[in-house]
Coordinates of N, CA and C in Angstrom, one line a residue:
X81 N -182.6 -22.4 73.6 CA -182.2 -21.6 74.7 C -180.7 -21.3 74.7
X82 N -180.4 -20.2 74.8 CA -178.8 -19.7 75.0 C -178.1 -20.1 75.8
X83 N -178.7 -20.0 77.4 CA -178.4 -20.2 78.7 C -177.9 -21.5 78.7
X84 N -176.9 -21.4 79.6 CA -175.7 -23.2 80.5 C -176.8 -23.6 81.7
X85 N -177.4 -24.9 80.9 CA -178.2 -25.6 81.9 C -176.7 -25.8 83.2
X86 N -177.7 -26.0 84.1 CA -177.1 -26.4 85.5 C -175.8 -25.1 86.0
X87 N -175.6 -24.2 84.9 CA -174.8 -22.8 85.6 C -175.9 -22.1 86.7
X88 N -175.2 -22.1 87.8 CA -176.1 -21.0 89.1 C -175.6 -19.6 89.1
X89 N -176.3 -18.8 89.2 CA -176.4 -17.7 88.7 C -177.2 -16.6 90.0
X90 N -176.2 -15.3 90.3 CA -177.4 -14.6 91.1 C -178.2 -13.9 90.3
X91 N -179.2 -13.1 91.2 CA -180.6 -12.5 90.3 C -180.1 -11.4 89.3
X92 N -179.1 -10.6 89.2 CA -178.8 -9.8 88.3 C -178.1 -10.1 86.7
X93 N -177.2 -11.2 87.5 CA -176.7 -11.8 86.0 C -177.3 -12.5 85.4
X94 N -179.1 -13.4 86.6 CA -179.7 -14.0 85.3 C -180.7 -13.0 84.8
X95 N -180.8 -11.7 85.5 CA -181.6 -11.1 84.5 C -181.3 -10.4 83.3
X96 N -179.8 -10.5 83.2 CA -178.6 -10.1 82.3 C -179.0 -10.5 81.0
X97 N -178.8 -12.0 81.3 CA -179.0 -13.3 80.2 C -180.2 -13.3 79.9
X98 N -181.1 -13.2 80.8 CA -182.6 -13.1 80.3 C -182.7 -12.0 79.0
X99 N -182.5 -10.9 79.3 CA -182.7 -9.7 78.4 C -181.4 -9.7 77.2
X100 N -180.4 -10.5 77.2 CA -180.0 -11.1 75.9 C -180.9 -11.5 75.3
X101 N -181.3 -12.7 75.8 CA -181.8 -13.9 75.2 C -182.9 -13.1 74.7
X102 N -184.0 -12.5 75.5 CA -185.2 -11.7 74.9 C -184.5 -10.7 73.5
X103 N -183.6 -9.9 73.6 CA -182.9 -8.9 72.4 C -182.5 -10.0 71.0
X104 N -182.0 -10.8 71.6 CA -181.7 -12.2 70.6 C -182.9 -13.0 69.7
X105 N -184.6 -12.9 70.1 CA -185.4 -13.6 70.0 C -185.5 -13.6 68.4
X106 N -185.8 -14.2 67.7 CA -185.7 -14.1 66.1 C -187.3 -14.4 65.6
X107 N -187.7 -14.7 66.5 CA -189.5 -15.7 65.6 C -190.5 -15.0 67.3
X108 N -191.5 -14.9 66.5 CA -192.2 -14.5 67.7 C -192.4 -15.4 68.4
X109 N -192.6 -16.6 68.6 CA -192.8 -17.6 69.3 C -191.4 -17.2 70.8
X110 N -190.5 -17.3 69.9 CA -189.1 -17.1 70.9 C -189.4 -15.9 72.1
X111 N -190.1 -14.6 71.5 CA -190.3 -13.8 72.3 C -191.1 -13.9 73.4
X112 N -192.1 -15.0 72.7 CA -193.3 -15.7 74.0 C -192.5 -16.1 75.0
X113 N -192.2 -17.3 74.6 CA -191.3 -17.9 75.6 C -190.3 -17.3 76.6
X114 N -189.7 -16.4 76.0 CA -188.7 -15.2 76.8 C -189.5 -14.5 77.9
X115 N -190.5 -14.2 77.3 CA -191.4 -13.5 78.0 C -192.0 -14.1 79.3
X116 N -192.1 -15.4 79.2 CA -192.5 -16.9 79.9 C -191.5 -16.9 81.3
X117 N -190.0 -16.9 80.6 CA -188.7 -17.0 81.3 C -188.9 -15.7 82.4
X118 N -189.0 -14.7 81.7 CA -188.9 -13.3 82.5 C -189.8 -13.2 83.3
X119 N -190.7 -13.9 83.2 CA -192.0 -13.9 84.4 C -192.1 -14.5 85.8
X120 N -191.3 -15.9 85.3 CA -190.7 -17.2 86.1 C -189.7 -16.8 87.3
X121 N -188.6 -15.8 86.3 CA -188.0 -15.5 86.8 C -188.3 -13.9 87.6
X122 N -189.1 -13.2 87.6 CA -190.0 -12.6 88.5 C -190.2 -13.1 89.4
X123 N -190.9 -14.2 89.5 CA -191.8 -15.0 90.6 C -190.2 -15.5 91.6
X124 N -189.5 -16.2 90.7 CA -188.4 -16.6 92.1 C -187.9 -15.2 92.5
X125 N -187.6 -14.3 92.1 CA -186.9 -13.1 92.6 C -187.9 -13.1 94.0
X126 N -189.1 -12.7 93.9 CA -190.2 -12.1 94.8 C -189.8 -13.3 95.6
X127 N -189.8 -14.7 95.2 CA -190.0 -15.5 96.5 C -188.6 -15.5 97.5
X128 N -187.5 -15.3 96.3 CA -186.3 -15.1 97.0 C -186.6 -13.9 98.2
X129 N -186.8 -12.8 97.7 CA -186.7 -11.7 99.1 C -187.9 -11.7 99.5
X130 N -188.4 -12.5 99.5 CA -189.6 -13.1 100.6 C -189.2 -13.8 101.7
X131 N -188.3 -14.2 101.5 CA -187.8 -15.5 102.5 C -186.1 -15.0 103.2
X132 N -186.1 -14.2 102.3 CA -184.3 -13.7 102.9 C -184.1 -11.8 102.7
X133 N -184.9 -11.1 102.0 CA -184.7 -10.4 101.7 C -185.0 -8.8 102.8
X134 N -184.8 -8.0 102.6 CA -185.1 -6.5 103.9 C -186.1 -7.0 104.5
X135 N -186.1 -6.7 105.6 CA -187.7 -7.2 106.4 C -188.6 -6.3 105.7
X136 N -188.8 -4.8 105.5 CA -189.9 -4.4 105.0 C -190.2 -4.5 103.4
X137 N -189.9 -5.5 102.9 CA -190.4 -6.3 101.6 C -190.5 -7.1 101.7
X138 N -190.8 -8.1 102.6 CA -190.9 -9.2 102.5 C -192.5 -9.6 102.1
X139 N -193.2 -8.5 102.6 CA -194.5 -8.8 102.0 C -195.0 -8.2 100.6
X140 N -194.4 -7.3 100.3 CA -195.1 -7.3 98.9 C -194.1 -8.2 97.6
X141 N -193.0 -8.6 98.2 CA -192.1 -9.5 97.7 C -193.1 -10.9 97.3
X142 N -193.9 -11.1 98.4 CA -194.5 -12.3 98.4 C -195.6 -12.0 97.4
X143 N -196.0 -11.6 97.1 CA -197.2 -10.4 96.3 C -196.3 -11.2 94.9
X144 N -195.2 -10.2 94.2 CA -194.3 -10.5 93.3 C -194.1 -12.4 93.5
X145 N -194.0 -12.7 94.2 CA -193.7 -14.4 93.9 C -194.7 -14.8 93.6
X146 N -196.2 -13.9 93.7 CA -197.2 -14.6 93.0 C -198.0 -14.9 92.2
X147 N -197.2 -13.9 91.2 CA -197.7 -13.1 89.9 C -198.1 -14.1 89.1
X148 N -196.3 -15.1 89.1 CA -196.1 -16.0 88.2 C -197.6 -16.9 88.1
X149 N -198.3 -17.3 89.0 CA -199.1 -18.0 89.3 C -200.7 -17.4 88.1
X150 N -200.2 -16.4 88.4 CA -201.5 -15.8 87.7 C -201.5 -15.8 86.2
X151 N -200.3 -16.0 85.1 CA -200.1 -16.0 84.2 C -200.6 -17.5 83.7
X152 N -199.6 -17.9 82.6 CA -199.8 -18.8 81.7 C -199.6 -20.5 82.5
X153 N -200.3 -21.1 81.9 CA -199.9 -22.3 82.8 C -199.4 -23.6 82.0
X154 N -199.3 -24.4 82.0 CA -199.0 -25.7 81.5 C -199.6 -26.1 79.7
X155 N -198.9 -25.9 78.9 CA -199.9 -26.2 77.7 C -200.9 -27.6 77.6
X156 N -201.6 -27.7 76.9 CA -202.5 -29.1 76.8 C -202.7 -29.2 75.2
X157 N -202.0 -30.3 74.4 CA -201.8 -30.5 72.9 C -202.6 -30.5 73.0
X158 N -203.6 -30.2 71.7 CA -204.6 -30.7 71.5 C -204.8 -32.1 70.1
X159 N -205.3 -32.2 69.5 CA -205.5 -32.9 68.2 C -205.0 -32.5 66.8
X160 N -205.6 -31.1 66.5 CA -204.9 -30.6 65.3 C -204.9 -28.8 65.9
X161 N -204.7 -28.0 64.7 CA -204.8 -27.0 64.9 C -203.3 -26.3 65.6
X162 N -203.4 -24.7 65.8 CA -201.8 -24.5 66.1 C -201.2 -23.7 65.5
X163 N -199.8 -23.6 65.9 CA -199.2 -22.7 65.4 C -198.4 -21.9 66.5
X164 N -198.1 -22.9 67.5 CA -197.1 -22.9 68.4 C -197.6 -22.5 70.0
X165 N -196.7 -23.0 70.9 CA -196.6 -23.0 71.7 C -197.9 -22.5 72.9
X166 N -198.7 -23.1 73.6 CA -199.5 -22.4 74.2 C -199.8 -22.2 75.7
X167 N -200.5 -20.7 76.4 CA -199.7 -20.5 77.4 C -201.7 -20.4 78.2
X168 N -202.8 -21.1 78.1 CA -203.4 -21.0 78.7 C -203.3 -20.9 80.1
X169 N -204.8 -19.9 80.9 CA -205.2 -19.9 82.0 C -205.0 -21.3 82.7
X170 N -204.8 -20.9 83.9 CA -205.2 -22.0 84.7 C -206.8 -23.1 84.3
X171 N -206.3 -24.3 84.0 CA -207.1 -25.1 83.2 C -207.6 -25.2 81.9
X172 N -207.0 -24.1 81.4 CA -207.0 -23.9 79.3 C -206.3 -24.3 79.1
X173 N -206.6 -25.0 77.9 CA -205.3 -25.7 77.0 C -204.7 -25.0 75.9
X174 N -203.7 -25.0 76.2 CA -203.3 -24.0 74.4 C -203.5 -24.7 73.1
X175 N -202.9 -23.8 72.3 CA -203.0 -24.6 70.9 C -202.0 -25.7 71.0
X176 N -202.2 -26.3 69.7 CA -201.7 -27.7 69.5 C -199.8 -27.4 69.6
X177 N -199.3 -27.9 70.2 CA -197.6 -27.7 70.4 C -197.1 -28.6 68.9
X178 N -197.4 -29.6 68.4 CA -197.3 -30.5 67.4 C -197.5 -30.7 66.3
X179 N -199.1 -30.1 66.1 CA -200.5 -30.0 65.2 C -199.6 -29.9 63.9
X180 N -200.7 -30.2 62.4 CA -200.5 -29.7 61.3 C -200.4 -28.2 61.3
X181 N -198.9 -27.6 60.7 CA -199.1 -26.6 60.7 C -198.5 -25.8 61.6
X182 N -197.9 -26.3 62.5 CA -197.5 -25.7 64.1 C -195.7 -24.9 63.6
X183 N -196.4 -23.7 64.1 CA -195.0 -22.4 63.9 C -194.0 -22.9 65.1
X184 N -194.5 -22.7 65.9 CA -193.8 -22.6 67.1 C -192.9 -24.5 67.4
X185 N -192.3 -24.0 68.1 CA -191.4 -25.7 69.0 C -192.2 -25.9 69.3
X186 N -191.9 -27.5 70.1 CA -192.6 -28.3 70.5 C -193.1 -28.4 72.4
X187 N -194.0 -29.2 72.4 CA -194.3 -29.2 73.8 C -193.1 -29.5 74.5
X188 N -191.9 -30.5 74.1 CA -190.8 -30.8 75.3 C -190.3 -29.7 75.6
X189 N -190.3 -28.3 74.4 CA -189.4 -27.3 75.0 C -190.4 -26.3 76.0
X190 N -191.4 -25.8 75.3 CA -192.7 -25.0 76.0 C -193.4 -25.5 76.9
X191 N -193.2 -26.7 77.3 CA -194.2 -26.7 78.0 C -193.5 -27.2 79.7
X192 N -193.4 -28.6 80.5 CA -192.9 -28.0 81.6 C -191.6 -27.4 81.7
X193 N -190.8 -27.7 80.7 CA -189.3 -27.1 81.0 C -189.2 -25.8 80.9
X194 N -190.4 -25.2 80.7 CA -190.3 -23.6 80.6 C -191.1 -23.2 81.7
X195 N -192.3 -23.7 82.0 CA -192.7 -23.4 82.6 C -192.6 -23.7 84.3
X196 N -191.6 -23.3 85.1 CA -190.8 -22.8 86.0 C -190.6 -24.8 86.5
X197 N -190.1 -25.3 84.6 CA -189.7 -26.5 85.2 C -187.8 -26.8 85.0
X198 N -187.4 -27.8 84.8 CA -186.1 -27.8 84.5 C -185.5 -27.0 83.8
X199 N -186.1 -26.5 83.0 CA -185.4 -26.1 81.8 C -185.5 -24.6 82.2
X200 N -186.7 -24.0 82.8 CA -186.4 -22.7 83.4 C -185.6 -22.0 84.1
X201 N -185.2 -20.7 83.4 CA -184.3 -20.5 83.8 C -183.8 -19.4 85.0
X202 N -185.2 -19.3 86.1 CA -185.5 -18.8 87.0 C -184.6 -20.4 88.0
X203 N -184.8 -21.2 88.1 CA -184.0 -22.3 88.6 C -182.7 -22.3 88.9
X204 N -181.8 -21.7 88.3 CA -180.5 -21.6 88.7 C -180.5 -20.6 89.5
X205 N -181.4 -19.5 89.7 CA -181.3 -18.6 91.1 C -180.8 -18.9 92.1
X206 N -179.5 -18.7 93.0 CA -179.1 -18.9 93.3 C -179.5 -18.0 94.8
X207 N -179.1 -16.6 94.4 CA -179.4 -15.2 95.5 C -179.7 -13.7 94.7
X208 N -180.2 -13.2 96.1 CA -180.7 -11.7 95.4 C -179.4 -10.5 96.4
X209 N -178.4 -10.7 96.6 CA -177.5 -10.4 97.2 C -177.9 -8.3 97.2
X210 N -178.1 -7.9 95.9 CA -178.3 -6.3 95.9 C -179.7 -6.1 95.3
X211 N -180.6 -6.1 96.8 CA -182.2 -6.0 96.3 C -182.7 -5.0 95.2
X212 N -182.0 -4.1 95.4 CA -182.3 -2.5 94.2 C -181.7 -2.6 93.4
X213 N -180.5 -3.4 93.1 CA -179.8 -3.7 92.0 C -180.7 -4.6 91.1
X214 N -181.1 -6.0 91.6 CA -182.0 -6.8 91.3 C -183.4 -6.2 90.5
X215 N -184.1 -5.3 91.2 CA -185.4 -4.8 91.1 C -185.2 -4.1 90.1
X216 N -184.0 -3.3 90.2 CA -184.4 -2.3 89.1 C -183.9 -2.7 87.7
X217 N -182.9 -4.0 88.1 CA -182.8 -4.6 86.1 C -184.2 -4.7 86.0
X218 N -184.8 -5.9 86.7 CA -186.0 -6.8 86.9 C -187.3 -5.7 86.0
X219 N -187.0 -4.4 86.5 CA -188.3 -3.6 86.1 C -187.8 -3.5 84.9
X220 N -186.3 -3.0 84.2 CA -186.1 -3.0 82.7 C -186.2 -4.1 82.3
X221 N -186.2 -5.4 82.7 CA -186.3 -6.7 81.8 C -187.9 -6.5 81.6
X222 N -188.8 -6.5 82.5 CA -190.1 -6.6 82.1 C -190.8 -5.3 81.3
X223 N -190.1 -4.6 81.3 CA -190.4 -3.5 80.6 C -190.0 -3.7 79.0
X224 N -189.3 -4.3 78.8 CA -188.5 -4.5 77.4 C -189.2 -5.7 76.5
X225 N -190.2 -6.1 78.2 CA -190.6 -7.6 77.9 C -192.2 -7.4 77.0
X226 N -192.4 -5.9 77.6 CA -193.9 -5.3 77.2 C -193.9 -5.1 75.8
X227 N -192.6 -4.3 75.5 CA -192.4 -3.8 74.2 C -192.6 -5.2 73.6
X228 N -191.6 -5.9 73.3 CA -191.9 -6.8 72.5 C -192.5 -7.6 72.2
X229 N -193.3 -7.9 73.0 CA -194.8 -8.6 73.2 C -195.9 -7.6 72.5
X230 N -195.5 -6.1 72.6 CA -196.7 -5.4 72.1 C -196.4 -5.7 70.7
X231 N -195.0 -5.7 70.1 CA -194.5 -5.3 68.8 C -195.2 -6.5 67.9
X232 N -194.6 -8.0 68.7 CA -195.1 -9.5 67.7 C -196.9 -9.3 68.0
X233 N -197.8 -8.5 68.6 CA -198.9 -8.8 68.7 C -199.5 -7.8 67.6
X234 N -198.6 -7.1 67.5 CA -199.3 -5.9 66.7 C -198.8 -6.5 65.1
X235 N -197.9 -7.3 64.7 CA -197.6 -7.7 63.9 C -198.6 -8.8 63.2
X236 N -198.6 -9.6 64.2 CA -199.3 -11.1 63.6 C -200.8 -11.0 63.3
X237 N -200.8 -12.2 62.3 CA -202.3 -11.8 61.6 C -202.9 -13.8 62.6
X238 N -202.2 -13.9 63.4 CA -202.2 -15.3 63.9 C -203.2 -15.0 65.3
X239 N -204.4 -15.6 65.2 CA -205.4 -15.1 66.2 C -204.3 -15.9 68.3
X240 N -203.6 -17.1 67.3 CA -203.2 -18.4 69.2 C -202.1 -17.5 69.0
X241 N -201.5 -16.9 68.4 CA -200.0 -16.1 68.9 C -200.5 -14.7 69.5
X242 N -201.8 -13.7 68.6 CA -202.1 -12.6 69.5 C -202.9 -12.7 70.9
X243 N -203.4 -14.3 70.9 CA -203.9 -13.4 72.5 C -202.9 -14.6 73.6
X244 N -201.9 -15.5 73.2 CA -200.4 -15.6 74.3 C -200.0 -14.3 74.0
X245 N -199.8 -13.3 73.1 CA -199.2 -12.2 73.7 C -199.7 -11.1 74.9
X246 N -201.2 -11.0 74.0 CA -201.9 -10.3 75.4 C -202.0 -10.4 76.6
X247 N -201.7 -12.4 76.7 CA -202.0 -13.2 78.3 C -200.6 -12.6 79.1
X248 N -199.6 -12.7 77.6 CA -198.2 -12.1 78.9 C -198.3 -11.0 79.0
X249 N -198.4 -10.1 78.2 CA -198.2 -8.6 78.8 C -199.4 -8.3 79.6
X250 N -200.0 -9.3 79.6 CA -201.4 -9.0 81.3 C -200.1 -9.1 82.6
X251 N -199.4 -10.4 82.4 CA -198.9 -10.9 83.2 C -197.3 -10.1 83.5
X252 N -196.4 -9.5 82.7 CA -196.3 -8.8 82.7 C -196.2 -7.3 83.1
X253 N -197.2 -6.9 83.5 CA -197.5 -5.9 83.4 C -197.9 -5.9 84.8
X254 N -198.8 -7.0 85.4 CA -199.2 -7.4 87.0 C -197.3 -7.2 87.6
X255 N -196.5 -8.1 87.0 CA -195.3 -7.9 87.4 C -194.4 -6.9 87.9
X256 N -194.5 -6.2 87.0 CA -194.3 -4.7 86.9 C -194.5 -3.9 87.9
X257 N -195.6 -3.5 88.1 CA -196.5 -2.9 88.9 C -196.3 -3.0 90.2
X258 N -196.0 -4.9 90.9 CA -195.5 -5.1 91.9 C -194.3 -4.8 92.2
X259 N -192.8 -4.5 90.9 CA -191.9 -4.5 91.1 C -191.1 -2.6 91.5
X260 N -192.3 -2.3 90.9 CA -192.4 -1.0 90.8 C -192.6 -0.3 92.3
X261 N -193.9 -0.9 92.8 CA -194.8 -0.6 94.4 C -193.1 -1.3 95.3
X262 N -192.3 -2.4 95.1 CA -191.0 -2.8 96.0 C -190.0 -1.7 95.6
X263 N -189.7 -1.0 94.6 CA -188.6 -0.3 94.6 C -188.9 1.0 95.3
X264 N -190.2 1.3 95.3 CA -190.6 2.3 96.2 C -190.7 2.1 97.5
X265 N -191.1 1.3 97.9 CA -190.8 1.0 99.0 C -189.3 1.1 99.3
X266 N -188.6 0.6 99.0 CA -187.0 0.5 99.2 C -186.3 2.0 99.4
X267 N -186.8 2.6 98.0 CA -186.4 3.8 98.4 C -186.8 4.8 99.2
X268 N -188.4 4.5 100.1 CA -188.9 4.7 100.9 C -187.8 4.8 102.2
X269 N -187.7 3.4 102.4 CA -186.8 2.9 103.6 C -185.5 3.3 103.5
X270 N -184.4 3.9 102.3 CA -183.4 4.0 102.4 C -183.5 5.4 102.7
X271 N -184.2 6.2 102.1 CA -184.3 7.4 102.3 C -184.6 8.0 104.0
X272 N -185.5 7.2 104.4 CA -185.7 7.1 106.3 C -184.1 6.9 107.3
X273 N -184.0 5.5 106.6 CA -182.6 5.4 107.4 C -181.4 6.3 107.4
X274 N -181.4 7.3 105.8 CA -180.4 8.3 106.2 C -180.7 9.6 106.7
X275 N -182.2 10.0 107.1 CA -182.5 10.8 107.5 C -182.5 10.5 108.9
X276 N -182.5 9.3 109.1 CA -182.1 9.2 110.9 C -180.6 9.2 111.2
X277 N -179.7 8.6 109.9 CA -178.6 8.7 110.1 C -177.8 10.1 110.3
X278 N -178.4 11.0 109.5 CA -178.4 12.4 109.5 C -178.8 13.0 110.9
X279 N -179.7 12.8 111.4 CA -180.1 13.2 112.9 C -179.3 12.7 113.8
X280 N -178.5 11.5 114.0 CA -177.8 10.8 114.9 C -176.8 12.0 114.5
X281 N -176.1 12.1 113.3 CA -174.8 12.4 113.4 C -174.9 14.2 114.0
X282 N -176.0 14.8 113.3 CA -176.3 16.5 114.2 C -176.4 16.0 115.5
X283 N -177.1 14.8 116.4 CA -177.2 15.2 117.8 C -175.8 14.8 118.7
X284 N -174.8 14.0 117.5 CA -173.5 13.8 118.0 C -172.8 14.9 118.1
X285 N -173.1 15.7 116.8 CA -171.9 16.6 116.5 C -172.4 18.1 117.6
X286 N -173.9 17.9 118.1 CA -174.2 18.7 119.0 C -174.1 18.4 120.4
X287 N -173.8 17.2 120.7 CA -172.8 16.9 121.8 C -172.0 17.0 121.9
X288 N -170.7 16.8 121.0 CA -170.1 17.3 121.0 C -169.2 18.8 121.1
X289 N -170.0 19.4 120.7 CA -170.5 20.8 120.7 C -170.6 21.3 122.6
X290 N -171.4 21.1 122.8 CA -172.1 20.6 124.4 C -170.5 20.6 125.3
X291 N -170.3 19.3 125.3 CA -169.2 18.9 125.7 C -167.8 20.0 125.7
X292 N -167.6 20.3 124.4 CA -166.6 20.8 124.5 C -166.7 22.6 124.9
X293 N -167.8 23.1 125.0 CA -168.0 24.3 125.6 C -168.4 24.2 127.1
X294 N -168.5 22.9 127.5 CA -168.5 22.5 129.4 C -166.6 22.5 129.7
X295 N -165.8 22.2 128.7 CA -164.7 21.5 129.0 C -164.0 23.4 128.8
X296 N -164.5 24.1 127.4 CA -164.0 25.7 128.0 C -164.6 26.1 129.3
X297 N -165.6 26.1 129.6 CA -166.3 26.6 130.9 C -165.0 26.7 132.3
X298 N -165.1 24.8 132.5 CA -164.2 24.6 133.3 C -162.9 25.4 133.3
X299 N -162.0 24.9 132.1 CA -161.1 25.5 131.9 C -161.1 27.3 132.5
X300 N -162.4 27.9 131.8 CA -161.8 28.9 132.4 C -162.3 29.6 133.7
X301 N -163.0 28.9 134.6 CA -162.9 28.8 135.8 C -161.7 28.5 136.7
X302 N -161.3 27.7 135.9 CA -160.2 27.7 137.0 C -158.7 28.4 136.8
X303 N -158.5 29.6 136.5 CA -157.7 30.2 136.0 C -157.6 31.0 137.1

């Protein structure tokens, strides 16, 4: 991992480092993993502006915090067999993290420390301070996250590395989609607020208007 354990970080500079670290990946395994990170760190984003973020995202925000859930979950070594890192369904066990044979690191790294445990790097989230700023890395991180997950899946003749790639860019891809339906939204709402702001300022400047042709009125009444 590239990333300063215990550095805090808000949502844009860790999706910064994220999309290094993914550009950086050297072995497909690494790109899993990255892919792992960037999903993680999806899920805290969504829960962050769930809980602090514009009132009108806060619900599909929550939607986004729960993607992560839907993805890869905890690996389970098995005996033999392998060839790295595994990101089964809720209650699948992946391939062997250890096994004869095994491409990929080991379970201490892939398994809870990645998966939105210490070592994740969705954890040092700190804040989402510029929601649209946030969102819209967030959609190029997972977009970049697609690509390369398609590239090591189209590459490997490895049956446990092509379908963890397929499981993330499901997941992925669910991410996406959410992050996509929030930036619309957003620009929904920004776009509203300056079209009211626009109306306030004509019915000012038409008072004003008002006002100052009462104020010639008088004026020239009394002459």
């Amino acid at each position: 991992m590239s990333y300063e354990r215990g550095l805090r970080m808000d949502a844009e500079r860790l999706i910064g480092v994220t999309r290094q670290a993914l550009a950086s990946s050297g072995e497909p395994w690494d790109v899993i993993a990255e892919a792992w990170q960037a999903q993680a760190l999806a899920q805290a984003i969504g829960n962050r502006l769930a809980l602090s973020g514009p009132p009108e995202l806060r619900g599909e925000a929550r939607e986004l915090g729960e993607t992560g859930s839907h993805g890869g979950d905890l690996p389970e070594a098995r005996e033999a067999g392998g060839g790295g890192p595994g990101f089964g369904g809720p209650g699948v066990g992946g391939p062997d993290l250890r096994g004869p044979g095994a491409g990929g690191p080991g379970a201490e790294l892939y398994g809870a420390e990645l998966r939105f445990g210490d070592g994740s790097r969705a954890r040092q989230l700190t804040s989402v301070p510029d929601a649209r700023g946030a969102l819209t890395g967030l959609a190029e991180l997972l977009g970049e996250v697609g690509i390369a997950l398609v590239a090591v899946a189209c590459a490997t003749d490895e049956e446990a590395l092509y379908w963890q790639c397929i499981e993330a860019i499901d997941a992925a891809d669910e991410a996406s989609d959410r992050v996509a339906g929030l930036l619309r939204r957003l620009v929904a709402q920004e776009q509203e607020r300056a079209r009211k702001e626009t109306r306030e300022r004509q019915r000012q400047q038409e008072a004003e208007r008002e006002r100052e042709r009462r104020r010639d009125h008088g004026r020239g009444r009394g002459r």
